[in-house]
Amino acid sequence: MSSSTSPFPDRIELTGEGLVLRDWTEADLAAMPDLFDHPDIAYWTPIVSPFDEAAARARLERDRRMRAEGTTILLAITVDGGVPLGEVMLRRAPEGAEIGYAVGPAHRGQGLAARAVRVMAKYAFEQVGVEQVILELEAENAASVAVATKAGFSLLDVPLIEGEEKGRPYALQTWGLRSPSAGRPG
């Protein structure tokens, strides 16, 4: 963390759009495999697979370490502060901040990801002070493209991000959303 990067708070709870985004806790460890141990999540995200309770514990520890470093926060997506339905991430990036998300298979089709992305973007603009948030996703991931458009993001005219993860090549598009107070076109 650079000296100009302020740390994230020890505790974060964001509300809006019928959601409560909250910190992960040890009480969530047993629920995390049902959310993240799924072929879609294994294919489209860097989340480890298979995802069991040991992977959940490692993710919680990594979450706490990245927050303490001031680079990334991971929050559980809930409707009432209780049972986690998915996750939303905010990572500081040169472009401003990157948002990522994953919703458990049993909870899809409710608009959770788009709503969580909008709530997290508002936090990034108002509390972190960034002027732009981005999503990096594969064009073939129709569900994520739908989330990007529903959350108000536009495809940016920047080069694809190419690489390989979990033994398969990927090419990520960058979608952006400017802060309403940024005052200049993106």
JSON list of C-alpha atoms in Angstrom, two decimals:
[
{"chain": "A", "resi": 1, "resn": "MET", "atom": "CA", "xyz": [0.00, 0.00, 0.00]},
{"chain": "A", "resi": 2, "resn": "SER", "atom": "CA", "xyz": [1.46, 3.37, -0.97]},
{"chain": "A", "resi": 3, "resn": "SER", "atom": "CA", "xyz": [1.57, 6.15, 1.59]},
{"chain": "A", "resi": 4, "resn": "SER", "atom": "CA", "xyz": [-1.14, 8.00, -0.37]},
{"chain": "A", "resi": 5, "resn": "THR", "atom": "CA", "xyz": [-3.56, 5.04, -0.21]},
{"chain": "A", "resi": 6, "resn": "SER", "atom": "CA", "xyz": [-5.80, 5.18, 2.81]},
{"chain": "A", "resi": 7, "resn": "PRO", "atom": "CA", "xyz": [-6.70, 1.88, 4.47]},
{"chain": "A", "resi": 8, "resn": "PHE", "atom": "CA", "xyz": [-10.19, 0.46, 4.27]},
{"chain": "A", "resi": 9, "resn": "PRO", "atom": "CA", "xyz": [-12.17, 0.50, 7.53]},
{"chain": "A", "resi": 10, "resn": "ASP", "atom": "CA", "xyz": [-11.96, -2.60, 9.73]},
{"chain": "A", "resi": 11, "resn": "ARG", "atom": "CA", "xyz": [-15.72, -3.07, 9.39]},
{"chain": "A", "resi": 12, "resn": "ILE", "atom": "CA", "xyz": [-17.90, -2.21, 6.42]},
{"chain": "A", "resi": 13, "resn": "GLU", "atom": "CA", "xyz": [-21.64, -2.54, 5.96]},
{"chain": "A", "resi": 14, "resn": "LEU", "atom": "CA", "xyz": [-23.27, -0.98, 2.92]},
{"chain": "A", "resi": 15, "resn": "THR", "atom": "CA", "xyz": [-27.01, -0.78, 2.38]},
{"chain": "A", "resi": 16, "resn": "GLY", "atom": "CA", "xyz": [-29.05, 0.11, -0.67]},
{"chain": "A", "resi": 17, "resn": "GLU", "atom": "CA", "xyz": [-31.16, -1.35, -3.46]},
{"chain": "A", "resi": 18, "resn": "GLY", "atom": "CA", "xyz": [-32.73, -3.84, -1.03]},
{"chain": "A", "resi": 19, "resn": "LEU", "atom": "CA", "xyz": [-29.33, -5.27, -0.08]},
{"chain": "A", "resi": 20, "resn": "VAL", "atom": "CA", "xyz": [-26.96, -5.32, 2.85]},
{"chain": "A", "resi": 21, "resn": "LEU", "atom": "CA", "xyz": [-23.33, -5.83, 1.83]},
{"chain": "A", "resi": 22, "resn": "ARG", "atom": "CA", "xyz": [-21.40, -6.90, 4.90]},
{"chain": "A", "resi": 23, "resn": "ASP", "atom": "CA", "xyz": [-18.12, -8.34, 6.06]},
{"chain": "A", "resi": 24, "resn": "TRP", "atom": "CA", "xyz": [-17.59, -12.09, 5.82]},
{"chain": "A", "resi": 25, "resn": "THR", "atom": "CA", "xyz": [-17.32, -13.80, 9.21]},
{"chain": "A", "resi": 26, "resn": "GLU", "atom": "CA", "xyz": [-16.35, -17.23, 10.53]},
{"chain": "A", "resi": 27, "resn": "ALA", "atom": "CA", "xyz": [-20.08, -17.98, 10.80]},
{"chain": "A", "resi": 28, "resn": "ASP", "atom": "CA", "xyz": [-20.24, -17.82, 6.97]},
{"chain": "A", "resi": 29, "resn": "LEU", "atom": "CA", "xyz": [-17.58, -20.46, 6.34]},
{"chain": "A", "resi": 30, "resn": "ALA", "atom": "CA", "xyz": [-20.05, -23.37, 6.10]},
{"chain": "A", "resi": 31, "resn": "ALA", "atom": "CA", "xyz": [-22.25, -21.46, 3.60]},
{"chain": "A", "resi": 32, "resn": "MET", "atom": "CA", "xyz": [-19.42, -20.41, 1.26]},
{"chain": "A", "resi": 33, "resn": "PRO", "atom": "CA", "xyz": [-18.95, -23.76, -0.56]},
{"chain": "A", "resi": 34, "resn": "ASP", "atom": "CA", "xyz": [-22.63, -23.77, -1.64]},
{"chain": "A", "resi": 35, "resn": "LEU", "atom": "CA", "xyz": [-22.04, -20.32, -3.15]},
{"chain": "A", "resi": 36, "resn": "PHE", "atom": "CA", "xyz": [-18.65, -20.81, -4.79]},
{"chain": "A", "resi": 37, "resn": "ASP", "atom": "CA", "xyz": [-18.21, -24.53, -5.54]},
{"chain": "A", "resi": 38, "resn": "HIS", "atom": "CA", "xyz": [-19.94, -24.45, -8.91]},
{"chain": "A", "resi": 39, "resn": "PRO", "atom": "CA", "xyz": [-18.73, -25.02, -12.50]},
{"chain": "A", "resi": 40, "resn": "ASP", "atom": "CA", "xyz": [-19.78, -21.51, -13.65]},
{"chain": "A", "resi": 41, "resn": "ILE", "atom": "CA", "xyz": [-17.82, -19.84, -10.87]},
{"chain": "A", "resi": 42, "resn": "ALA", "atom": "CA", "xyz": [-14.85, -22.13, -11.46]},
{"chain": "A", "resi": 43, "resn": "TYR", "atom": "CA", "xyz": [-14.90, -21.28, -15.18]},
{"chain": "A", "resi": 44, "resn": "TRP", "atom": "CA", "xyz": [-15.51, -17.51, -15.16]},
{"chain": "A", "resi": 45, "resn": "THR", "atom": "CA", "xyz": [-13.71, -16.39, -11.98]},
{"chain": "A", "resi": 46, "resn": "PRO", "atom": "CA", "xyz": [-10.31, -16.86, -10.34]},
{"chain": "A", "resi": 47, "resn": "ILE", "atom": "CA", "xyz": [-12.00, -18.41, -7.26]},
{"chain": "A", "resi": 48, "resn": "VAL", "atom": "CA", "xyz": [-10.38, -21.76, -6.48]},
{"chain": "A", "resi": 49, "resn": "SER", "atom": "CA", "xyz": [-12.08, -24.99, -7.45]},
{"chain": "A", "resi": 50, "resn": "PRO", "atom": "CA", "xyz": [-13.05, -27.24, -5.85]},
{"chain": "A", "resi": 51, "resn": "PHE", "atom": "CA", "xyz": [-14.19, -24.83, -3.15]},
{"chain": "A", "resi": 52, "resn": "ASP", "atom": "CA", "xyz": [-14.61, -26.47, 0.25]},
{"chain": "A", "resi": 53, "resn": "GLU", "atom": "CA", "xyz": [-14.58, -25.23, 3.84]},
{"chain": "A", "resi": 54, "resn": "ALA", "atom": "CA", "xyz": [-10.75, -25.12, 3.85]},
{"chain": "A", "resi": 55, "resn": "ALA", "atom": "CA", "xyz": [-10.89, -22.91, 0.74]},
{"chain": "A", "resi": 56, "resn": "ALA", "atom": "CA", "xyz": [-13.49, -20.76, 2.50]},
{"chain": "A", "resi": 57, "resn": "ARG", "atom": "CA", "xyz": [-11.20, -20.28, 5.50]},
{"chain": "A", "resi": 58, "resn": "ALA", "atom": "CA", "xyz": [-8.26, -19.41, 3.23]},
{"chain": "A", "resi": 59, "resn": "ARG", "atom": "CA", "xyz": [-10.46, -16.90, 1.35]},
{"chain": "A", "resi": 60, "resn": "LEU", "atom": "CA", "xyz": [-11.56, -15.26, 4.61]},
{"chain": "A", "resi": 61, "resn": "GLU", "atom": "CA", "xyz": [-7.93, -14.96, 5.76]},
{"chain": "A", "resi": 62, "resn": "ARG", "atom": "CA", "xyz": [-6.90, -13.56, 2.36]},
{"chain": "A", "resi": 63, "resn": "ASP", "atom": "CA", "xyz": [-9.81, -11.09, 2.49]},
{"chain": "A", "resi": 64, "resn": "ARG", "atom": "CA", "xyz": [-8.66, -9.79, 5.87]},
{"chain": "A", "resi": 65, "resn": "ARG", "atom": "CA", "xyz": [-5.04, -9.53, 4.73]},
{"chain": "A", "resi": 66, "resn": "MET", "atom": "CA", "xyz": [-5.94, -7.60, 1.53]},
{"chain": "A", "resi": 67, "resn": "ARG", "atom": "CA", "xyz": [-8.18, -5.23, 3.47]},
{"chain": "A", "resi": 68, "resn": "ALA", "atom": "CA", "xyz": [-5.41, -4.56, 5.99]},
{"chain": "A", "resi": 69, "resn": "GLU", "atom": "CA", "xyz": [-3.06, -3.85, 3.07]},
{"chain": "A", "resi": 70, "resn": "GLY", "atom": "CA", "xyz": [-5.61, -1.36, 1.71]},
{"chain": "A", "resi": 71, "resn": "THR", "atom": "CA", "xyz": [-5.94, -3.05, -1.68]},
{"chain": "A", "resi": 72, "resn": "THR", "atom": "CA", "xyz": [-9.18, -5.03, -1.73]},
{"chain": "A", "resi": 73, "resn": "ILE", "atom": "CA", "xyz": [-12.42, -5.61, 0.15]},
{"chain": "A", "resi": 74, "resn": "LEU", "atom": "CA", "xyz": [-14.72, -8.61, -0.22]},
{"chain": "A", "resi": 75, "resn": "LEU", "atom": "CA", "xyz": [-18.26, -8.29, 1.11]},
{"chain": "A", "resi": 76, "resn": "ALA", "atom": "CA", "xyz": [-21.05, -10.85, 1.42]},
{"chain": "A", "resi": 77, "resn": "ILE", "atom": "CA", "xyz": [-24.18, -9.98, -0.56]},
{"chain": "A", "resi": 78, "resn": "THR", "atom": "CA", "xyz": [-27.26, -10.37, 1.65]},
{"chain": "A", "resi": 79, "resn": "VAL", "atom": "CA", "xyz": [-30.79, -9.01, 1.66]},
{"chain": "A", "resi": 80, "resn": "ASP", "atom": "CA", "xyz": [-30.94, -8.47, 5.41]},
{"chain": "A", "resi": 81, "resn": "GLY", "atom": "CA", "xyz": [-27.43, -8.76, 6.81]},
{"chain": "A", "resi": 82, "resn": "GLY", "atom": "CA", "xyz": [-27.92, -12.49, 7.41]},
{"chain": "A", "resi": 83, "resn": "VAL", "atom": "CA", "xyz": [-27.42, -15.40, 5.02]},
{"chain": "A", "resi": 84, "resn": "PRO", "atom": "CA", "xyz": [-24.83, -14.71, 2.29]},
{"chain": "A", "resi": 85, "resn": "LEU", "atom": "CA", "xyz": [-26.10, -15.06, -1.28]},
{"chain": "A", "resi": 86, "resn": "GLY", "atom": "CA", "xyz": [-22.91, -14.10, -3.06]},
{"chain": "A", "resi": 87, "resn": "GLU", "atom": "CA", "xyz": [-19.94, -11.76, -2.92]},
{"chain": "A", "resi": 88, "resn": "VAL", "atom": "CA", "xyz": [-18.93, -8.38, -4.28]},
{"chain": "A", "resi": 89, "resn": "MET", "atom": "CA", "xyz": [-15.32, -7.17, -4.43]},
{"chain": "A", "resi": 90, "resn": "LEU", "atom": "CA", "xyz": [-13.71, -3.75, -4.69]},
{"chain": "A", "resi": 91, "resn": "ARG", "atom": "CA", "xyz": [-10.03, -3.61, -5.62]},
{"chain": "A", "resi": 92, "resn": "ARG", "atom": "CA", "xyz": [-8.04, -0.43, -5.99]},
{"chain": "A", "resi": 93, "resn": "ALA", "atom": "CA", "xyz": [-6.62, -0.21, -9.52]},
{"chain": "A", "resi": 94, "resn": "PRO", "atom": "CA", "xyz": [-4.71, 2.37, -11.59]},
{"chain": "A", "resi": 95, "resn": "GLU", "atom": "CA", "xyz": [-7.97, 3.14, -13.43]},
{"chain": "A", "resi": 96, "resn": "GLY", "atom": "CA", "xyz": [-9.73, 3.91, -10.13]},
{"chain": "A", "resi": 97, "resn": "ALA", "atom": "CA", "xyz": [-11.24, 0.72, -8.74]},
{"chain": "A", "resi": 98, "resn": "GLU", "atom": "CA", "xyz": [-12.27, -2.66, -10.09]},
{"chain": "A", "resi": 99, "resn": "ILE", "atom": "CA", "xyz": [-15.44, -4.40, -8.99]},
{"chain": "A", "resi": 100, "resn": "GLY", "atom": "CA", "xyz": [-16.00, -8.14, -9.19]},
{"chain": "A", "resi": 101, "resn": "TYR", "atom": "CA", "xyz": [-18.86, -10.35, -8.07]},
{"chain": "A", "resi": 102, "resn": "ALA", "atom": "CA", "xyz": [-20.16, -13.88, -7.81]},
{"chain": "A", "resi": 103, "resn": "VAL", "atom": "CA", "xyz": [-23.68, -14.98, -6.91]},
{"chain": "A", "resi": 104, "resn": "GLY", "atom": "CA", "xyz": [-24.45, -18.48, -5.67]},
{"chain": "A", "resi": 105, "resn": "PRO", "atom": "CA", "xyz": [-26.32, -20.60, -8.22]},
{"chain": "A", "resi": 106, "resn": "ALA", "atom": "CA", "xyz": [-29.42, -20.91, -6.01]},
{"chain": "A", "resi": 107, "resn": "HIS", "atom": "CA", "xyz": [-29.73, -17.10, -5.83]},
{"chain": "A", "resi": 108, "resn": "ARG", "atom": "CA", "xyz": [-29.36, -16.05, -9.46]},
{"chain": "A", "resi": 109, "resn": "GLY", "atom": "CA", "xyz": [-32.06, -14.31, -11.46]},
{"chain": "A", "resi": 110, "resn": "GLN", "atom": "CA", "xyz": [-32.93, -11.82, -8.69]},
{"chain": "A", "resi": 111, "resn": "GLY", "atom": "CA", "xyz": [-30.75, -8.94, -9.88]},
{"chain": "A", "resi": 112, "resn": "LEU", "atom": "CA", "xyz": [-28.41, -9.38, -6.90]},
{"chain": "A", "resi": 113, "resn": "ALA", "atom": "CA", "xyz": [-25.18, -8.87, -8.85]},
{"chain": "A", "resi": 114, "resn": "ALA", "atom": "CA", "xyz": [-26.26, -5.68, -10.65]},
{"chain": "A", "resi": 115, "resn": "ARG", "atom": "CA", "xyz": [-27.66, -4.19, -7.43]},
{"chain": "A", "resi": 116, "resn": "ALA", "atom": "CA", "xyz": [-24.52, -5.13, -5.45]},
{"chain": "A", "resi": 117, "resn": "VAL", "atom": "CA", "xyz": [-22.31, -3.62, -8.16]},
{"chain": "A", "resi": 118, "resn": "ARG", "atom": "CA", "xyz": [-24.26, -0.34, -8.05]},
{"chain": "A", "resi": 119, "resn": "VAL", "atom": "CA", "xyz": [-24.05, -0.19, -4.23]},
{"chain": "A", "resi": 120, "resn": "MET", "atom": "CA", "xyz": [-20.30, -0.93, -4.32]},
{"chain": "A", "resi": 121, "resn": "ALA", "atom": "CA", "xyz": [-19.74, 1.64, -7.09]},
{"chain": "A", "resi": 122, "resn": "LYS", "atom": "CA", "xyz": [-21.49, 4.29, -4.98]},
{"chain": "A", "resi": 123, "resn": "TYR", "atom": "CA", "xyz": [-19.19, 3.40, -2.07]},
{"chain": "A", "resi": 124, "resn": "ALA", "atom": "CA", "xyz": [-16.15, 3.65, -4.35]},
{"chain": "A", "resi": 125, "resn": "PHE", "atom": "CA", "xyz": [-17.19, 7.09, -5.59]},
{"chain": "A", "resi": 126, "resn": "GLU", "atom": "CA", "xyz": [-18.35, 8.57, -2.28]},
{"chain": "A", "resi": 127, "resn": "GLN", "atom": "CA", "xyz": [-16.04, 6.94, 0.30]},
{"chain": "A", "resi": 128, "resn": "VAL", "atom": "CA", "xyz": [-12.93, 5.82, -1.59]},
{"chain": "A", "resi": 129, "resn": "GLY", "atom": "CA", "xyz": [-12.94, 8.88, -3.84]},
{"chain": "A", "resi": 130, "resn": "VAL", "atom": "CA", "xyz": [-12.34, 7.23, -7.20]},
{"chain": "A", "resi": 131, "resn": "GLU", "atom": "CA", "xyz": [-13.64, 8.82, -10.40]},
{"chain": "A", "resi": 132, "resn": "GLN", "atom": "CA", "xyz": [-14.17, 5.55, -12.30]},
{"chain": "A", "resi": 133, "resn": "VAL", "atom": "CA", "xyz": [-14.95, 1.95, -11.50]},
{"chain": "A", "resi": 134, "resn": "ILE", "atom": "CA", "xyz": [-14.36, -0.87, -13.95]},
{"chain": "A", "resi": 135, "resn": "LEU", "atom": "CA", "xyz": [-15.52, -4.42, -14.55]},
{"chain": "A", "resi": 136, "resn": "GLU", "atom": "CA", "xyz": [-13.26, -6.86, -16.40]},
{"chain": "A", "resi": 137, "resn": "LEU", "atom": "CA", "xyz": [-15.20, -9.67, -18.05]},
{"chain": "A", "resi": 138, "resn": "GLU", "atom": "CA", "xyz": [-15.27, -12.03, -20.98]},
{"chain": "A", "resi": 139, "resn": "ALA", "atom": "CA", "xyz": [-17.62, -11.11, -23.83]},
{"chain": "A", "resi": 140, "resn": "GLU", "atom": "CA", "xyz": [-18.83, -14.73, -23.89]},
{"chain": "A", "resi": 141, "resn": "ASN", "atom": "CA", "xyz": [-20.05, -14.47, -20.29]},
{"chain": "A", "resi": 142, "resn": "ALA", "atom": "CA", "xyz": [-23.56, -13.32, -21.20]},
{"chain": "A", "resi": 143, "resn": "ALA", "atom": "CA", "xyz": [-24.67, -13.13, -17.56]},
{"chain": "A", "resi": 144, "resn": "SER", "atom": "CA", "xyz": [-21.83, -10.76, -16.66]},
{"chain": "A", "resi": 145, "resn": "VAL", "atom": "CA", "xyz": [-22.39, -8.63, -19.76]},
{"chain": "A", "resi": 146, "resn": "ALA", "atom": "CA", "xyz": [-26.04, -8.32, -18.65]},
{"chain": "A", "resi": 147, "resn": "VAL", "atom": "CA", "xyz": [-24.91, -7.29, -15.13]},
{"chain": "A", "resi": 148, "resn": "ALA", "atom": "CA", "xyz": [-22.58, -4.64, -16.60]},
{"chain": "A", "resi": 149, "resn": "THR", "atom": "CA", "xyz": [-25.32, -3.10, -18.73]},
{"chain": "A", "resi": 150, "resn": "LYS", "atom": "CA", "xyz": [-27.96, -3.29, -15.96]},
{"chain": "A", "resi": 151, "resn": "ALA", "atom": "CA", "xyz": [-25.54, -1.59, -13.56]},
{"chain": "A", "resi": 152, "resn": "GLY", "atom": "CA", "xyz": [-25.00, 1.29, -16.01]},
{"chain": "A", "resi": 153, "resn": "PHE", "atom": "CA", "xyz": [-21.49, 0.43, -17.26]},
{"chain": "A", "resi": 154, "resn": "SER", "atom": "CA", "xyz": [-20.29, 1.06, -20.83]},
{"chain": "A", "resi": 155, "resn": "LEU", "atom": "CA", "xyz": [-17.75, -0.95, -22.80]},
{"chain": "A", "resi": 156, "resn": "LEU", "atom": "CA", "xyz": [-14.50, 1.04, -22.89]},
{"chain": "A", "resi": 157, "resn": "ASP", "atom": "CA", "xyz": [-12.39, 1.38, -26.02]},
{"chain": "A", "resi": 158, "resn": "VAL", "atom": "CA", "xyz": [-9.25, -0.14, -24.51]},
{"chain": "A", "resi": 159, "resn": "PRO", "atom": "CA", "xyz": [-7.23, -3.23, -25.46]},
{"chain": "A", "resi": 160, "resn": "LEU", "atom": "CA", "xyz": [-8.40, -6.63, -24.27]},
{"chain": "A", "resi": 161, "resn": "ILE", "atom": "CA", "xyz": [-6.64, -8.07, -21.23]},
{"chain": "A", "resi": 162, "resn": "GLU", "atom": "CA", "xyz": [-5.37, -11.47, -22.33]},
{"chain": "A", "resi": 163, "resn": "GLY", "atom": "CA", "xyz": [-3.96, -14.23, -20.20]},
{"chain": "A", "resi": 164, "resn": "GLU", "atom": "CA", "xyz": [-4.41, -17.76, -18.97]},
{"chain": "A", "resi": 165, "resn": "GLU", "atom": "CA", "xyz": [-5.91, -19.02, -15.74]},
{"chain": "A", "resi": 166, "resn": "LYS", "atom": "CA", "xyz": [-6.80, -22.51, -14.58]},
{"chain": "A", "resi": 167, "resn": "GLY", "atom": "CA", "xyz": [-5.35, -23.87, -17.82]},
{"chain": "A", "resi": 168, "resn": "ARG", "atom": "CA", "xyz": [-7.56, -21.89, -20.21]},
{"chain": "A", "resi": 169, "resn": "PRO", "atom": "CA", "xyz": [-6.93, -18.69, -22.15]},
{"chain": "A", "resi": 170, "resn": "TYR", "atom": "CA", "xyz": [-9.12, -15.65, -21.55]},
{"chain": "A", "resi": 171, "resn": "ALA", "atom": "CA", "xyz": [-9.65, -12.21, -23.09]},
{"chain": "A", "resi": 172, "resn": "LEU", "atom": "CA", "xyz": [-11.27, -9.66, -20.79]},
{"chain": "A", "resi": 173, "resn": "GLN", "atom": "CA", "xyz": [-13.17, -6.61, -21.93]},
{"chain": "A", "resi": 174, "resn": "THR", "atom": "CA", "xyz": [-13.08, -3.53, -19.70]},
{"chain": "A", "resi": 175, "resn": "TRP", "atom": "CA", "xyz": [-16.38, -1.89, -18.84]},
{"chain": "A", "resi": 176, "resn": "GLY", "atom": "CA", "xyz": [-16.42, 1.46, -17.03]},
{"chain": "A", "resi": 177, "resn": "LEU", "atom": "CA", "xyz": [-18.69, 3.66, -14.97]},
{"chain": "A", "resi": 178, "resn": "ARG", "atom": "CA", "xyz": [-17.73, 7.25, -14.17]},
{"chain": "A", "resi": 179, "resn": "SER", "atom": "CA", "xyz": [-18.57, 8.98, -10.92]},
{"chain": "A", "resi": 180, "resn": "PRO", "atom": "CA", "xyz": [-21.56, 11.27, -11.30]},
{"chain": "A", "resi": 181, "resn": "SER", "atom": "CA", "xyz": [-19.40, 14.03, -9.81]},
{"chain": "A", "resi": 182, "resn": "ALA", "atom": "CA", "xyz": [-16.38, 13.41, -12.11]},
{"chain": "A", "resi": 183, "resn": "GLY", "atom": "CA", "xyz": [-17.82, 15.90, -14.58]},
{"chain": "A", "resi": 184, "resn": "ARG", "atom": "CA", "xyz": [-15.98, 14.74, -17.66]},
{"chain": "A", "resi": 185, "resn": "PRO", "atom": "CA", "xyz": [-16.73, 12.12, -20.31]},
{"chain": "A", "resi": 186, "resn": "GLY", "atom": "CA", "xyz": [-15.25, 8.63, -19.96]}
]
